[in-house]
Short mmCIF file of C-alpha atoms and ligand atoms in Angstrom, two decimals:
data_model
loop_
_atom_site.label_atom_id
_atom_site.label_comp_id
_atom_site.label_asym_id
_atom_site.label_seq_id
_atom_site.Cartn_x
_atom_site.Cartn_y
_atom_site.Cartn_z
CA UNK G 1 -33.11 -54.67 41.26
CA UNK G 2 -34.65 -51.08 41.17
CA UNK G 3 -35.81 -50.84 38.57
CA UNK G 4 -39.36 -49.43 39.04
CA UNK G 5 -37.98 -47.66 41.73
CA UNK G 6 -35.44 -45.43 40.16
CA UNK G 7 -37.98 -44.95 37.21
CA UNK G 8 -40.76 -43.26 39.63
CA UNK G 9 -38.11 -41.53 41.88
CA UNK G 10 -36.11 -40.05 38.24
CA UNK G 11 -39.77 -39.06 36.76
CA UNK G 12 -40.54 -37.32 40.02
CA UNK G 13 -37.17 -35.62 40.57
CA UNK G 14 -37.65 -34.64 37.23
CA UNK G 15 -40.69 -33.22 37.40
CA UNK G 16 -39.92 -31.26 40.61
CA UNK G 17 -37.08 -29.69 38.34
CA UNK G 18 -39.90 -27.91 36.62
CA UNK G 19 -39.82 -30.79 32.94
CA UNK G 20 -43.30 -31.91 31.72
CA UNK G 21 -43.06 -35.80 32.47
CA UNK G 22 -44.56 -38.68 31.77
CA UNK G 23 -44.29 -41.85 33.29
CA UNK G 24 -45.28 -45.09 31.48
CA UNK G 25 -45.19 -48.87 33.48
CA UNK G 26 -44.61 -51.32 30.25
CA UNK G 27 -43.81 -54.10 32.67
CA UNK G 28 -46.80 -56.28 31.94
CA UNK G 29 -46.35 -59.25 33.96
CA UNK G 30 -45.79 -56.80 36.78
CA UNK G 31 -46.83 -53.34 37.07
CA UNK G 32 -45.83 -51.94 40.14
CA UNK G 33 -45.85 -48.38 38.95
CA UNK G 34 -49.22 -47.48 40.27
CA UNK G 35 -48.91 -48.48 43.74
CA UNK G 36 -45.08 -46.92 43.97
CA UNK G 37 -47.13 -43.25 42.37
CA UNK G 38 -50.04 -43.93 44.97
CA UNK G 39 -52.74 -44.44 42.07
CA UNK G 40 -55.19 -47.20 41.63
CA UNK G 41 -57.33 -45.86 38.50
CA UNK G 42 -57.40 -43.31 35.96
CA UNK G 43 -59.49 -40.33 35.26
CA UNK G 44 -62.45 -40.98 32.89
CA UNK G 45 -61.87 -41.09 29.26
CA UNK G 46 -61.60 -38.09 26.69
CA UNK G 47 -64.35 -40.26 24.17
CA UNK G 48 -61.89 -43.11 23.06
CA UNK G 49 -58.81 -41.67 24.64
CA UNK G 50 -57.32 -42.38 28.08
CA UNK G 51 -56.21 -39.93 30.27
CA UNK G 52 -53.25 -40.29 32.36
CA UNK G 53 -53.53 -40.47 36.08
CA UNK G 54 -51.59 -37.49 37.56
CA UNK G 55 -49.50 -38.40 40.71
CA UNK G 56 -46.67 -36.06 42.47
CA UNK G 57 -46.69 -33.73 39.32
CA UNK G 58 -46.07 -36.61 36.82
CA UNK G 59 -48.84 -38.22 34.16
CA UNK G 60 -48.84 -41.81 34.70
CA UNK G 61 -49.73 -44.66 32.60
CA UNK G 62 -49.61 -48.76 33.18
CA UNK G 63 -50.76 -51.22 32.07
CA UNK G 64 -52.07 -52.44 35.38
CA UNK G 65 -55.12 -49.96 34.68
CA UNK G 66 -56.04 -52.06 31.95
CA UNK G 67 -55.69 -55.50 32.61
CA UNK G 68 -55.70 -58.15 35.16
CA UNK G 69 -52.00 -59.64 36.24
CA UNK G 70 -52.95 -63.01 35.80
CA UNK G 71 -54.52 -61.91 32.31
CA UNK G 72 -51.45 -60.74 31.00
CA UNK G 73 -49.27 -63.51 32.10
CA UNK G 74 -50.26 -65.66 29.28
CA UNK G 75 -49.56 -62.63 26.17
CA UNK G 76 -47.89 -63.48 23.24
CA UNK G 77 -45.64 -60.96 21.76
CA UNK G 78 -48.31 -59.35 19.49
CA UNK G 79 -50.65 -59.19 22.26
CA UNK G 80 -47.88 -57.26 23.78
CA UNK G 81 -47.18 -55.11 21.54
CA UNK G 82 -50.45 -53.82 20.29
CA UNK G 83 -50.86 -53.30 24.29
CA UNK G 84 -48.24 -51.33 24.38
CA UNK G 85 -49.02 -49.49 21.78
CA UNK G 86 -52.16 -48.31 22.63
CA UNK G 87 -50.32 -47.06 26.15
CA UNK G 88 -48.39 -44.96 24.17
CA UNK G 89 -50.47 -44.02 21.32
CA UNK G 90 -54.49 -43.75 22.62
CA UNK G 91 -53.57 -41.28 25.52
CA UNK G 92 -53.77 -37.75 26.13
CA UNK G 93 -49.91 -37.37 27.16
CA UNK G 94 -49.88 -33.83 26.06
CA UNK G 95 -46.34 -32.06 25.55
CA UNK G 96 -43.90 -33.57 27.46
CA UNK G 97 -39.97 -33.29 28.12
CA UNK G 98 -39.27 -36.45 29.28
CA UNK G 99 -41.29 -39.83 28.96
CA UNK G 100 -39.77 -42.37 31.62
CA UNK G 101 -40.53 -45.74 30.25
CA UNK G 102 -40.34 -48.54 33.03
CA UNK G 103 -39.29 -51.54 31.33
CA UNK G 104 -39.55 -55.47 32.67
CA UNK G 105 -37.41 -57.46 33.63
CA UNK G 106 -35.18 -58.99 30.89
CA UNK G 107 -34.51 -58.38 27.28
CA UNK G 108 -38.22 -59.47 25.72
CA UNK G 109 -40.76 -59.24 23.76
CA UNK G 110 -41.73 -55.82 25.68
CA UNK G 111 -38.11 -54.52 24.64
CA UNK G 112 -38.25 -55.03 21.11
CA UNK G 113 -41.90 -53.63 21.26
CA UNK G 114 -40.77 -50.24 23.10
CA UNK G 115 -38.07 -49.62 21.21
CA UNK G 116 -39.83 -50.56 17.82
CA UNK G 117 -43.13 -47.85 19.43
CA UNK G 118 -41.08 -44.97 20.19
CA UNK G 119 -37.98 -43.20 19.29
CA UNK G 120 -35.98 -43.97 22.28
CA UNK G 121 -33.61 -41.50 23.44
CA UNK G 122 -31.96 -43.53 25.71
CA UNK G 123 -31.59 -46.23 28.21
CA UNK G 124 -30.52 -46.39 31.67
CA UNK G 125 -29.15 -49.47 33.01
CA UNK G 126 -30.16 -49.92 37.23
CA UNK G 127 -27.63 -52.57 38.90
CA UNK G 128 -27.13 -53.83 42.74
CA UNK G 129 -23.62 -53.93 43.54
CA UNK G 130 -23.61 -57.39 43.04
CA UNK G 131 -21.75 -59.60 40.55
CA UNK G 132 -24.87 -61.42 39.73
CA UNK G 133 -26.68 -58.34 39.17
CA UNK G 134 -23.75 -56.72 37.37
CA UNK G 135 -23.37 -59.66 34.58
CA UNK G 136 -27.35 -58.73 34.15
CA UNK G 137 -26.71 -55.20 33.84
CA UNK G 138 -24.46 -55.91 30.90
CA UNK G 139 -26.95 -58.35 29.15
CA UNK G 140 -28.99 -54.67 29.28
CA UNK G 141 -26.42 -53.09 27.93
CA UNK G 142 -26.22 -55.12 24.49
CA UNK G 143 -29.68 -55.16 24.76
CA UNK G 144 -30.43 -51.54 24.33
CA UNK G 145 -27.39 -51.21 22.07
CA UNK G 146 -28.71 -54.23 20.04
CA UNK G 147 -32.26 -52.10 19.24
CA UNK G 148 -30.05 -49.31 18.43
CA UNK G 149 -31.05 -47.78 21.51
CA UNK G 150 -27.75 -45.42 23.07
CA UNK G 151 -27.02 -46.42 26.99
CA UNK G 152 -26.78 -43.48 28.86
CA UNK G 153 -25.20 -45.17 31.42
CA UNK G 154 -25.35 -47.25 34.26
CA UNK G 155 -27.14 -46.64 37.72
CA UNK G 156 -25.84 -48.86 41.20
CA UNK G 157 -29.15 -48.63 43.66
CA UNK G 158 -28.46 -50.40 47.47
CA UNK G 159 -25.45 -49.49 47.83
CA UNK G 160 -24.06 -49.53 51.39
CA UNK G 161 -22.83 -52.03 53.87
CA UNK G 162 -25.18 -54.63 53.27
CA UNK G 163 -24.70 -55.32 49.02
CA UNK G 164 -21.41 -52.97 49.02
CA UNK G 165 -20.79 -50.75 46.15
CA UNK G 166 -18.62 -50.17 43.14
CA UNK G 167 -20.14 -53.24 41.31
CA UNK G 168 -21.72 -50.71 38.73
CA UNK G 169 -18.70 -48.91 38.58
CA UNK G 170 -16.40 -51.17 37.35
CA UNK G 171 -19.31 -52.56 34.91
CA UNK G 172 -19.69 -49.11 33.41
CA UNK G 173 -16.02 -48.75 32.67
CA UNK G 174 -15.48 -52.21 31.51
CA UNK G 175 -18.63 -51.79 29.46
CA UNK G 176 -17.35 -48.33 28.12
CA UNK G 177 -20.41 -46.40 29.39
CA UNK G 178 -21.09 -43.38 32.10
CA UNK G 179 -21.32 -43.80 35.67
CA UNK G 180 -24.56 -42.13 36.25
CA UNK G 181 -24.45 -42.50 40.60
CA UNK G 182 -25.64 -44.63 43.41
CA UNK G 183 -28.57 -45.01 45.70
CA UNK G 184 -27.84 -45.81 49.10
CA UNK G 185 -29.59 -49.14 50.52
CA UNK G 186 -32.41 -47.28 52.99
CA UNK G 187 -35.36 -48.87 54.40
CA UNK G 188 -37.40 -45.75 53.76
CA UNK G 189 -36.93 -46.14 50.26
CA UNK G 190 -38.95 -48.95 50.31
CA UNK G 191 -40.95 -48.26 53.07
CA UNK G 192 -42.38 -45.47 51.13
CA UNK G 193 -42.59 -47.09 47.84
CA UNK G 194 -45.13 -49.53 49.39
CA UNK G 195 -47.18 -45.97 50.64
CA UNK G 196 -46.92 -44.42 47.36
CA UNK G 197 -44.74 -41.63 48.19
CA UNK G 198 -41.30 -41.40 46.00
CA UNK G 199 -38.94 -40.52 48.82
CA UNK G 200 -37.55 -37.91 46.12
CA UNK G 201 -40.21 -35.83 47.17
CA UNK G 202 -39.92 -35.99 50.99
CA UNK G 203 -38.74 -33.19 52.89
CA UNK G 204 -36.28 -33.53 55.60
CA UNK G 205 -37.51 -33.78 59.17
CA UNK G 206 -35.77 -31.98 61.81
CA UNK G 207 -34.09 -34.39 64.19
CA UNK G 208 -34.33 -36.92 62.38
CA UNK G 209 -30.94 -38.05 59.74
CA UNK G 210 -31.22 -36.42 56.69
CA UNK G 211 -32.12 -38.05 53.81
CA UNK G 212 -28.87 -39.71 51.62
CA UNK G 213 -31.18 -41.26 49.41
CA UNK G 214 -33.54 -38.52 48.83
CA UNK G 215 -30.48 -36.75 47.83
CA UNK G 216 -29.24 -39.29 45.78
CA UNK G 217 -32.39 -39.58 43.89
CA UNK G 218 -32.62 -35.47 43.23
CA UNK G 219 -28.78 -35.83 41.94
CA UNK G 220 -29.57 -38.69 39.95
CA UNK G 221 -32.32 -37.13 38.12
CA UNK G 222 -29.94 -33.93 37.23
CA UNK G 223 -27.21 -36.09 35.89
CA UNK G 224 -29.63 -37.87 33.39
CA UNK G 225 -31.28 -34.53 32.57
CA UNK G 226 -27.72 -33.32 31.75
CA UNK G 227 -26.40 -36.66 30.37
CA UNK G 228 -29.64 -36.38 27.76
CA UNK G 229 -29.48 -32.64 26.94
CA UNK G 230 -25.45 -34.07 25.82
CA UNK G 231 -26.81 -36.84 23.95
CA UNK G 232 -29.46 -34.51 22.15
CA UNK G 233 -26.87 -31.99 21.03
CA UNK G 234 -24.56 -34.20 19.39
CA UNK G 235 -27.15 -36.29 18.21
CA UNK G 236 -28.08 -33.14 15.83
CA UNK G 237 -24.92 -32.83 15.00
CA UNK G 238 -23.68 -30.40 17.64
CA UNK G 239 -20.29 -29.73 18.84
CA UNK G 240 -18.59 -31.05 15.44
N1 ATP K 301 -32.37 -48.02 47.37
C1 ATP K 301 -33.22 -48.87 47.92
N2 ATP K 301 -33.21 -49.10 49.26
C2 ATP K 301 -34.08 -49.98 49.83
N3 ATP K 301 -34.99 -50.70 49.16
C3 ATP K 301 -35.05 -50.52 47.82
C4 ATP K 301 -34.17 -49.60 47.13
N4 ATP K 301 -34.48 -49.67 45.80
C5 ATP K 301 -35.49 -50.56 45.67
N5 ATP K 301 -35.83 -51.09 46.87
C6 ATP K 301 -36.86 -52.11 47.13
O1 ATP K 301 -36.52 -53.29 46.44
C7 ATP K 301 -37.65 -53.95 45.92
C8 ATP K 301 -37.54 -54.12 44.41
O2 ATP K 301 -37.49 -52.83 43.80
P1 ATP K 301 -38.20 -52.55 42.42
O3 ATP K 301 -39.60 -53.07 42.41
O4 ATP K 301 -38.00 -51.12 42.12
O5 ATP K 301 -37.29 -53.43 41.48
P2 ATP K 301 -37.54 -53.88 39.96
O6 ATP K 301 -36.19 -54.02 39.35
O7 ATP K 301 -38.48 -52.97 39.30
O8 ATP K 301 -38.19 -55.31 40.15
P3 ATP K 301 -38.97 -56.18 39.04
O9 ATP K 301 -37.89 -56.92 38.32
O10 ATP K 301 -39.86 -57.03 39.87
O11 ATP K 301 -39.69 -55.22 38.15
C9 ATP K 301 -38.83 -53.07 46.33
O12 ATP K 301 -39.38 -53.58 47.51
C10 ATP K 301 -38.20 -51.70 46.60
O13 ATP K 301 -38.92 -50.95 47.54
MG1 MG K 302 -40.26 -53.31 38.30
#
């Protein structure tokens, strides 16, 4: 569970890093994306072409602009995928450095589409510490690496007292992929979600405790930056 979360708070944290990043919702049976980025509509139209909404430095995309929840519920996979499609193909993104995709739940029809759509650089695996949550994370693991997709690795969000921790540890050894960190349980992660403000972004208040997750967030998004620019190199044949 996290998901959406980590996928606003890495596109943020990235985009505070100074990258040119998009951020596209492709879970269509529930985009939460908007409400987590604090945008309920997009700009008007170039002619035929959307334009993405812009929220905390990041051009956003879902396809909760478009269509109705209850709508979408009853797609078919081609319905899917020409929605999809035109999410990633009739906007004004512009040059970007990173494209955060926010993927459903599951390994489905919205999957295959995605990774079919775009040239997917890599996929990041968000687990709770636990065991239920960790046998799903490795499901997404032979997912991605089913489409051909490389796993960058594997993220545990609530950690802490309540779920403990070190569930997506041992899942990224045994699976043979990178740690990439945690994300402390914190009530003002969600809390803030719900208001549309990624707590990646928040500044510290005096007096009150600092913010672990915040933190957690920033370091997150500087391992995957790294973790990528890795990937990239020795994709083009670097380093050999
Ligand atoms: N580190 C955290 N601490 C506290 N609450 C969190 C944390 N991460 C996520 N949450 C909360 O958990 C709930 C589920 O998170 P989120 O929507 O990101 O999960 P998801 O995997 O995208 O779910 P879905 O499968 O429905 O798409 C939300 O209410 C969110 O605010
Ligand atoms: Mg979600």
């Amino acid at each position: 569970m996290g998901k959406s979360t980590v996928s606003v708070n890495l596109a943020v944290g990235l985009a505070m890093a100074g990258a040119a990043v998009g951020l596209l919702d492709a879970d269509i049976y529930g985009p939460n994306v908007p409400t987590l980025m604090g945008v309920d509509e997009l700009p008007p139209p170039e002619g035929e072409t959307m334009v993405p909404a812009l929220a905390h430095g990041v051009k956003v995309m879902s396809m909760g602009f478009l269509v109705g929840r209850e709508e979408a519920l009853v797609w078919r996979g081609p319905m899917i995928h020409s929605a999809l499609r035109q999410l990633l193909t009739e906007v004004v993104w512009g040059e970007l450095d990173y494209l955060v995709v926010d993927l459903p739940p599951g390994t489905g029809d919205a999957q295959l589409s995605i990774a079919q759509l775009v040239p997917l650089s890599a996929g990041v695996v968000v687990t709770t510490p636990q065991l239920l949550s960790v046998s799903d994370s490795r499901r997404g693991i032979t997912a991605f690496q089913k489409l051909n997709v490389p796993v960058l690795g594997i993220v545990e969000n609530m950690s802490g007292d309540v779920f403990g921790s070190g569930g997506g540890e041992r899942a990224a050894a045994e699976m043979g992929v990178p740690f990439l960190g945690r994300i402390p349980l914190d009530p003002r992660v969600s809390r803030m979600g719900d208001e549309g403000r990624p707590v990646v972004g928040i500044a510290d208040t005096p007096g009150e405790p600092p913010f672990a997750s915040r933190q957690a967030f920033r370091d997150l998004a500087r391992s995957i930056a790294a973790a990528l620019s890795v990937l990239q190199f020795q994709s083009s044949g670097g380093g050999r």
